[in-house]
CSV table of C-alpha atoms and ligand atoms in Angstrom, one decimal:
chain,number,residue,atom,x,y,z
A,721,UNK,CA,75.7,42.0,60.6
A,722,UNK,CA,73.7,40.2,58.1
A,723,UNK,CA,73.8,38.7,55.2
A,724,UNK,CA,72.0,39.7,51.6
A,725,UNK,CA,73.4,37.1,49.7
A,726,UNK,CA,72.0,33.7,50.6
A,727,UNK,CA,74.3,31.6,48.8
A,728,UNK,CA,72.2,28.7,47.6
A,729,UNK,CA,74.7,26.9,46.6
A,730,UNK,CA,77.1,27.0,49.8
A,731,UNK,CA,78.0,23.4,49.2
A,732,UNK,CA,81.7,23.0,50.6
A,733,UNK,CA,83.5,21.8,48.3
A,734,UNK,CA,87.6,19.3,48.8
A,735,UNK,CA,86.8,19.8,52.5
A,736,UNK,CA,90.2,20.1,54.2
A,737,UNK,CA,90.9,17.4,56.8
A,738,UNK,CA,91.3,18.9,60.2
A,739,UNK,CA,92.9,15.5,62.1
A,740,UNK,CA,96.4,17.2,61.5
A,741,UNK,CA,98.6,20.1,61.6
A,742,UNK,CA,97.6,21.9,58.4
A,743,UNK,CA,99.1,25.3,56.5
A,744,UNK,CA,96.4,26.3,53.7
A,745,UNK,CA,96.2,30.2,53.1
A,746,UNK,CA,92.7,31.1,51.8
A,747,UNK,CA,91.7,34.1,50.4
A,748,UNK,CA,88.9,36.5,51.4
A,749,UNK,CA,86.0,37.6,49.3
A,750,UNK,CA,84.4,41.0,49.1
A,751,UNK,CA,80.5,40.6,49.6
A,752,UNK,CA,78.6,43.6,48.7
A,753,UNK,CA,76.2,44.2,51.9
A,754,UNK,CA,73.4,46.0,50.2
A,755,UNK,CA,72.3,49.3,51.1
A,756,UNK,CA,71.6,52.7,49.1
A,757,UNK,CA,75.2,53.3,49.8
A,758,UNK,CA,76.7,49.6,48.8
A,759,UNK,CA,78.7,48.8,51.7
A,760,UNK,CA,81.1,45.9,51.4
A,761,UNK,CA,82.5,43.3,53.9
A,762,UNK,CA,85.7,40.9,53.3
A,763,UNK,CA,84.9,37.5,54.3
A,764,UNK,CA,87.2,34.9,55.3
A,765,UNK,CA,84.4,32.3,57.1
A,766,UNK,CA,83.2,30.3,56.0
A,767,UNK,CA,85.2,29.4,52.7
A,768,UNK,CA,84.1,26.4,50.3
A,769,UNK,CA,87.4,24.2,51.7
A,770,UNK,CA,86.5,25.2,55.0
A,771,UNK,CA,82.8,25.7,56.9
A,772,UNK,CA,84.5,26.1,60.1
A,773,UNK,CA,87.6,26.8,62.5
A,774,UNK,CA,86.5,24.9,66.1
A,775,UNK,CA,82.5,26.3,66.7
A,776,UNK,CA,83.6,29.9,64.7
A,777,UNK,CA,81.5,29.0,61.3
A,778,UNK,CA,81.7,33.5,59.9
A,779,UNK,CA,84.0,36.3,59.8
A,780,UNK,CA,83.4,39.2,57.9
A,781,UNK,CA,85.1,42.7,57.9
A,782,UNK,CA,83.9,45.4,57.2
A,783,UNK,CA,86.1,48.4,56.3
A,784,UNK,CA,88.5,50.0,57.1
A,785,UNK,CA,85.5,52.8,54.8
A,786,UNK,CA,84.0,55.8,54.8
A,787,UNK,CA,80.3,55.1,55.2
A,788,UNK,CA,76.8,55.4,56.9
A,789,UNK,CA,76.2,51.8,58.3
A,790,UNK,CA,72.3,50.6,58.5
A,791,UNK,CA,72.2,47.4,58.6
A,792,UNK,CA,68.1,47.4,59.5
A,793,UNK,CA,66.6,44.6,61.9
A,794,UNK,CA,67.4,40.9,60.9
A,795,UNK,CA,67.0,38.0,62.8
A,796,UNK,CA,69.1,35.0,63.7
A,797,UNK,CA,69.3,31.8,65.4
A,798,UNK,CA,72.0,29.1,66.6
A,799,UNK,CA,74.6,31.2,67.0
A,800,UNK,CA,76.6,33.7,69.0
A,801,UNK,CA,77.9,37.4,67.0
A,802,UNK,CA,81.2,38.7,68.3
A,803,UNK,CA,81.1,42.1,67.5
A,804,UNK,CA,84.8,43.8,67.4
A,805,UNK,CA,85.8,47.6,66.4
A,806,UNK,CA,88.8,48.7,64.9
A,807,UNK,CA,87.8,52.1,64.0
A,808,UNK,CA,84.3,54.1,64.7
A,809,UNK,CA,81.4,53.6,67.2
A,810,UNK,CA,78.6,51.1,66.2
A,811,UNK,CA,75.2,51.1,68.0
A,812,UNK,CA,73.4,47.8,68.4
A,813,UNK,CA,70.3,47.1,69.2
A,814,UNK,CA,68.0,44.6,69.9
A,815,UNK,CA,65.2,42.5,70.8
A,816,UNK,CA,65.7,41.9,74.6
A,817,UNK,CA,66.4,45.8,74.9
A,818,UNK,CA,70.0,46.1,74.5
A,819,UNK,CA,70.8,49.7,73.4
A,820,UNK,CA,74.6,50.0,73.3
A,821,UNK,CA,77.4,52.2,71.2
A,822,UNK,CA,80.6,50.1,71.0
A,823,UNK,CA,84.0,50.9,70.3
A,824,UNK,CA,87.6,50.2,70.1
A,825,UNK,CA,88.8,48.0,72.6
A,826,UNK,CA,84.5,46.9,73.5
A,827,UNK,CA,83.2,43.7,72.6
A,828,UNK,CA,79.6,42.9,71.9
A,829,UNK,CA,78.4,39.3,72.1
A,830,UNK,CA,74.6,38.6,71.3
A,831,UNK,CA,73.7,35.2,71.9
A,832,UNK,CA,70.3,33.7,69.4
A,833,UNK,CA,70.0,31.2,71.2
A,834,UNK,CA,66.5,29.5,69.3
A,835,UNK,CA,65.7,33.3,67.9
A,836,UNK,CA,66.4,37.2,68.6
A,837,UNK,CA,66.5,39.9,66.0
A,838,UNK,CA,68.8,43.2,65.7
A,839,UNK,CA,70.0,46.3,64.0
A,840,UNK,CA,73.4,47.3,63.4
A,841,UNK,CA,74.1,51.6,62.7
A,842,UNK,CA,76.8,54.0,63.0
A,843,UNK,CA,76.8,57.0,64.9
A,844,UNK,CA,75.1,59.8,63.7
A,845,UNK,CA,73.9,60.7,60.0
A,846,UNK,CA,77.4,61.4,58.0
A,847,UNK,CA,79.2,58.9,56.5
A,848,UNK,CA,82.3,57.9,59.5
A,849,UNK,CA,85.4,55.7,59.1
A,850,UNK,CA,84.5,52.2,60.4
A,851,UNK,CA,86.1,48.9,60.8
A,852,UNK,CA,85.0,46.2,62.7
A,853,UNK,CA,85.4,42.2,62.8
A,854,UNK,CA,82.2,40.5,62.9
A,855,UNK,CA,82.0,36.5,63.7
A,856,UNK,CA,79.7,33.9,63.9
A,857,UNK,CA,79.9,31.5,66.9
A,858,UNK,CA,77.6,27.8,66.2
A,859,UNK,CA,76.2,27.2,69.5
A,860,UNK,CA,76.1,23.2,70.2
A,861,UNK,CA,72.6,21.4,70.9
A,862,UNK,CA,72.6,22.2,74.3
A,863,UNK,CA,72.4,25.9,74.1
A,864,UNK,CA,71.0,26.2,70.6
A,865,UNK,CA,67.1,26.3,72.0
A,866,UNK,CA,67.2,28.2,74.6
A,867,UNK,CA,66.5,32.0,75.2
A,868,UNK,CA,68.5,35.2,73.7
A,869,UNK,CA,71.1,37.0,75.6
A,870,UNK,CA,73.2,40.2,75.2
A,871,UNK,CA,76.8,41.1,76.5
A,872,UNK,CA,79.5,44.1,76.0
A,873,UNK,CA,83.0,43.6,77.3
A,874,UNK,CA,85.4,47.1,78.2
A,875,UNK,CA,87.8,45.4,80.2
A,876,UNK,CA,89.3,42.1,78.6
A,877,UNK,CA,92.4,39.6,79.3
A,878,UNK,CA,96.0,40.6,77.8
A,879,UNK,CA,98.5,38.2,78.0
A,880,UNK,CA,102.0,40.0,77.5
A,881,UNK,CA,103.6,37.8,74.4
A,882,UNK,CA,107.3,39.7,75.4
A,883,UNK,CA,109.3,42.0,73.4
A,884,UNK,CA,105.8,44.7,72.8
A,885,UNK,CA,104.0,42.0,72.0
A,886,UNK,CA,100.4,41.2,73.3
A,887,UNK,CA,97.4,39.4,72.8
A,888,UNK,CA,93.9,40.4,73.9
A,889,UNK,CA,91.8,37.8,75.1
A,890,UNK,CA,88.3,38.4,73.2
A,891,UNK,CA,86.5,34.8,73.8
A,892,UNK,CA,88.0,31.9,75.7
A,893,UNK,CA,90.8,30.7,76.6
A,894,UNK,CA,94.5,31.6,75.7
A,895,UNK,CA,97.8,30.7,77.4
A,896,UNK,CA,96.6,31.0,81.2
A,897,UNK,CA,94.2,33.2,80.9
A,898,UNK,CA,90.4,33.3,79.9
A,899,UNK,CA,88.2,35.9,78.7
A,900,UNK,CA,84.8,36.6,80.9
A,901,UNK,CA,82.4,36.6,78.2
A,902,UNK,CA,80.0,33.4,78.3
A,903,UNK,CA,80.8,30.7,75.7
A,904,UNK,CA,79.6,27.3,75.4
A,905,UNK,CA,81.8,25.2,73.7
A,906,UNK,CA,85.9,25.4,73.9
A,907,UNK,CA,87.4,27.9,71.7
A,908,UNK,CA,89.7,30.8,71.7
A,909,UNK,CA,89.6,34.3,69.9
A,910,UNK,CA,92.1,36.7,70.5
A,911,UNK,CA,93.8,39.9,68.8
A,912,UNK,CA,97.5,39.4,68.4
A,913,UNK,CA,100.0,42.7,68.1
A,914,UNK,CA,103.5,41.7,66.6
A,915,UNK,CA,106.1,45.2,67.0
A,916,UNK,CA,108.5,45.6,64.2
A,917,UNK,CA,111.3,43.2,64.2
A,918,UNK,CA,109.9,40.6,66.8
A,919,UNK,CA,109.2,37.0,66.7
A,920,UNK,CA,106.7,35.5,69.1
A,921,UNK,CA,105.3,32.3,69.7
A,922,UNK,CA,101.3,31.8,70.5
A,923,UNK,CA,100.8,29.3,72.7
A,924,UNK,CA,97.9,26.7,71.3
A,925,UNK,CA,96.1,23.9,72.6
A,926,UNK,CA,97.0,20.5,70.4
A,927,UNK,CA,93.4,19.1,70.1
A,928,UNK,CA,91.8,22.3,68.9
A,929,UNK,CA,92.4,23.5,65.1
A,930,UNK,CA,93.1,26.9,65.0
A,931,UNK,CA,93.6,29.9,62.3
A,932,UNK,CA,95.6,33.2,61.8
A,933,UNK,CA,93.4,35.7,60.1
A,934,UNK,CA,95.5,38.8,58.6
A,935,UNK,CA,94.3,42.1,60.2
A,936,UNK,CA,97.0,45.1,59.6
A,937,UNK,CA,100.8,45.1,58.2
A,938,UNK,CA,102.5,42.1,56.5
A,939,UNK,CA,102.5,39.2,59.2
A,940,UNK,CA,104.5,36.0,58.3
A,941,UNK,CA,103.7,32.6,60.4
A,942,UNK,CA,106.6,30.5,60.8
A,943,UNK,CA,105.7,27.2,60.4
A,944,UNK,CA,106.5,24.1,58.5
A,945,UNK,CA,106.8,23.5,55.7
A,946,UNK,CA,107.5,27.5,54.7
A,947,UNK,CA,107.0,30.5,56.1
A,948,UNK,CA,103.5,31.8,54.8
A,949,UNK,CA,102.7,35.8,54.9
A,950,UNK,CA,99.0,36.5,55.9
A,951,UNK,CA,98.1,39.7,54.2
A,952,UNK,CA,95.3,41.3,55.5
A,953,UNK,CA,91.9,39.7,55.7
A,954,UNK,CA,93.3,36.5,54.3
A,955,UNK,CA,92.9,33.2,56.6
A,956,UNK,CA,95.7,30.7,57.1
A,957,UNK,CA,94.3,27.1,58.6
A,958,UNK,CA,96.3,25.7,60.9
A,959,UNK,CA,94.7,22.2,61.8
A,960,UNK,CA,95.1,20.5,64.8
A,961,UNK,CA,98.2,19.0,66.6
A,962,UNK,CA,100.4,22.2,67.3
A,963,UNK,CA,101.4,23.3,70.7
A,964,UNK,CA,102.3,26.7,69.1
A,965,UNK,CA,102.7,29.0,66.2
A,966,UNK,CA,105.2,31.2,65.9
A,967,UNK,CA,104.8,34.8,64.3
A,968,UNK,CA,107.2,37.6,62.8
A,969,UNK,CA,106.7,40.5,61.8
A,970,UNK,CA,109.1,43.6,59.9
A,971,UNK,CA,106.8,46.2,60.8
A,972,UNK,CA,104.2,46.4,62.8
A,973,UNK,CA,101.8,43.8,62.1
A,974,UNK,CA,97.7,42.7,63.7
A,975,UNK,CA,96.4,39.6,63.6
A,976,UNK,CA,93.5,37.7,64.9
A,977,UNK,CA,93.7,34.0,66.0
A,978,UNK,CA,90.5,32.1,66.0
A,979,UNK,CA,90.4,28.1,67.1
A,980,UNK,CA,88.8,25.7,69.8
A,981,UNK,CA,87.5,22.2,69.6
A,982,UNK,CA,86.2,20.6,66.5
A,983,UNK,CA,82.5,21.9,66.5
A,984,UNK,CA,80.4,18.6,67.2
A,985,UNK,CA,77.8,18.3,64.6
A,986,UNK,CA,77.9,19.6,60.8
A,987,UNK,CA,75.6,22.3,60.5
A,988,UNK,CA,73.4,23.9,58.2
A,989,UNK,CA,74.0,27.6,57.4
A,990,UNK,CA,71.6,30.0,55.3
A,991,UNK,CA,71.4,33.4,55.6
A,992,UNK,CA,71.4,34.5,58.9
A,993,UNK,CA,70.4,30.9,60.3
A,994,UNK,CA,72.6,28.0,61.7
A,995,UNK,CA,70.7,24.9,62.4
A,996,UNK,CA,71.2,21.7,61.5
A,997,UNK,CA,68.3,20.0,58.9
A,998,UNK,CA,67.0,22.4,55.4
A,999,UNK,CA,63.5,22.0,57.5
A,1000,UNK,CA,64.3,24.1,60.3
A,1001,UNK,CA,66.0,26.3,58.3
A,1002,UNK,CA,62.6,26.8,56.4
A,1003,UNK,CA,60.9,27.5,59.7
A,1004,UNK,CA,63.1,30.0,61.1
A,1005,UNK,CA,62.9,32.2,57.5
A,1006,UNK,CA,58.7,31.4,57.7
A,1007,UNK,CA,58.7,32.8,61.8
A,1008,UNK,CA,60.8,35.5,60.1
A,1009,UNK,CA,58.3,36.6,57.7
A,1010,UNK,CA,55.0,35.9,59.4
A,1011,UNK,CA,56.6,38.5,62.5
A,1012,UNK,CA,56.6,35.5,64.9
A,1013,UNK,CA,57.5,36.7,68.3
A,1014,UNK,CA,60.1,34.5,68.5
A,1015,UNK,CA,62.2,37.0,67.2
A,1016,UNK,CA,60.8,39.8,69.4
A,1017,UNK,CA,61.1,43.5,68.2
A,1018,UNK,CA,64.0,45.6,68.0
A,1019,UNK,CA,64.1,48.4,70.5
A,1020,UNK,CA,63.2,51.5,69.2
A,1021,UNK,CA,62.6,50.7,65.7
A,1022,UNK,CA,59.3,50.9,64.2
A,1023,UNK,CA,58.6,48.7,61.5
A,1024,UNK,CA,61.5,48.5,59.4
A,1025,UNK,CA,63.2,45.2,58.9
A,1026,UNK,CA,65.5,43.2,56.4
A,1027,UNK,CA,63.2,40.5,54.4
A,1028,UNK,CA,64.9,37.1,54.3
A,1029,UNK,CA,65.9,35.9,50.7
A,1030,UNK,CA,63.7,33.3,48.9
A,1031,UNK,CA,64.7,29.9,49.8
A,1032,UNK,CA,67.0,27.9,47.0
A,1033,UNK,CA,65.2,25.5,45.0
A,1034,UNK,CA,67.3,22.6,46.4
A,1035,UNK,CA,67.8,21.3,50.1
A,1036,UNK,CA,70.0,22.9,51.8
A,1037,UNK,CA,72.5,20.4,53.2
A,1038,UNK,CA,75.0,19.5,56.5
A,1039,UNK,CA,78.7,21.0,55.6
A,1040,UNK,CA,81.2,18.4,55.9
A,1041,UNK,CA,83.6,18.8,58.1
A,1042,UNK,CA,85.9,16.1,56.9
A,1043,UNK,CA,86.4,14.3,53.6
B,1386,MN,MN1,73.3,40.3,62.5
């Protein structure tokens, strides 16, 4: 995934504290993603209250639509994608060769590390229904310079929650169990099914700051002071200092948990770029342009490729973390 609109003025803005249990709904956006066709995406990270949950610092969705996806080659760097369908096949490539269709139940992780480049497509030339999460995973300093990597997960983690209920293990660690896809800093992101007419409780780790993103039916998280429904797309921020976080459900509801440690340093994001000064930011988009081999070439592509945006006229700045 990638993003057209460069937000030049991504300043966050009443930066929620994280040092306790929180309960702050926040709403999605819809982003148009560009394209003859006008794709959109719901985005619920990063929000101006809120840069990050742990090192997740981007989620967009996009879909459930009808639609031919061509998202053409675009690079990044400092961070991980976590690439997660709903509904449809998606074929990513890349710079190191990956050549892969996901689907329901897969999981694509592409690591940056200091720079790759990649293309995102649907199957085939007709419009298809697709739905997908995409996140964005900061990587910390001491995997942020080194090379590119590329994995797909088919057989993930599920933790049995009782009563129907179940969580799949995407990234990290949840309850006892941990997910084998490579991560480098402390986190969890897992799918969460809640039957009709159950209550469960997700068992969370007090010193990370975790979230409950709505993904299908009408979820509603017990927890103090009220109960707060989740509809779908919409991010509820949990804070820090909960041992768990209990979720009904009238009919049957999805929803994705995202949380780990507090990421270490504030970052800088623009575009498709997380560093962490405006000048390296500026050097990444200049590599970018020139066609500096540090972002290789996309397999089997010829020369098509997503121009990055004109930089803002102001410095791009750290977000705060904390007031
Ligand atoms: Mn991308």
């Amino acid at each position: 995934m990638t993003r057209l609109d460069a937000e030049a003025t991504e300043t966050v803005e009443r930066p929620v504290a994280g040092d306790a249990p929180r309960s702050l709904l926040l709403h999605a956006r819809e982003v148009p993603l560009g394209g003859v066709r006008g794709m959109k995406v719901s985005r619920a990270l990063p929000q101006r209250e809120l840069p990050m949950v742990g090192a997740w610092c981007f989620l967009d969705r996009f879909g459930p639509q009808v639609t031919t996806m061509r998202v053409e080659p675009h690079p990044h760097i400092g961070l991980q994608t976590v690439t997660w369908p709903f509904a449809g096949q998606t074929r990513h490539r890349d710079a190191i060769g990956s050549d892969v269709v996901i689907a329901r139940g897969q999981l694509n992780i592409m690591t940056s590390g200091a720079g790759i480049s990649h293309s995102e497509y649907s199957v085939g030339d007709d419009p298809v229904e697709t739905d997908a999460l995409q996140l964005w995973v900061a990587l910390p300093e001491s995997r942020r310079h080194g090379e590119p990597g590329f994995e797909r997960h088919v057989d993930l983690p599920i933790v049995d929650l009782g009563g129907g209920a179940a969580a799949v293990v995407l990234v990290g660690h949840f309850g006892e169990v941990s997910s084998p896809a490579v991560m480098h800093t402390p986190i969890v992101g897992a799918e969460v099914f809640v039957p009709a007419g159950t209550r469960v409780t997700l068992p969370l780790d007090p010193r990370w700051e975790h979230a409950i993103v709505g993904v299908d039916g009408a979820p509603l998280v017990v927890s103090d002071p009220a109960p707060v429904a989740v509809p779908a797309n919409d991010l509820l921020y949990l804070g820090v200092g909960r041992e768990g976080v209990e979720i009904a459900a009238d009919t049957d509801a999805t929803v994705f948990l995202l949380g780990g440690e507090p990421f270490e340093d504030d970052i800088v994001m623009w575009w498709n770029f997380v560093g962490r000064s405006h000048d390296e930011i500026v050097a990444a988009r200049e590599d970018w342009e020139a066609g500096s081999p540090r972002f290789g070439h996309v397999v089997a592509h010829g020369d098509e490729r997503i121009p990055a945006p004109p930089m803002p006229t102001v410095r791009l700045t750290r977000r705060r973390r904390r007031p």
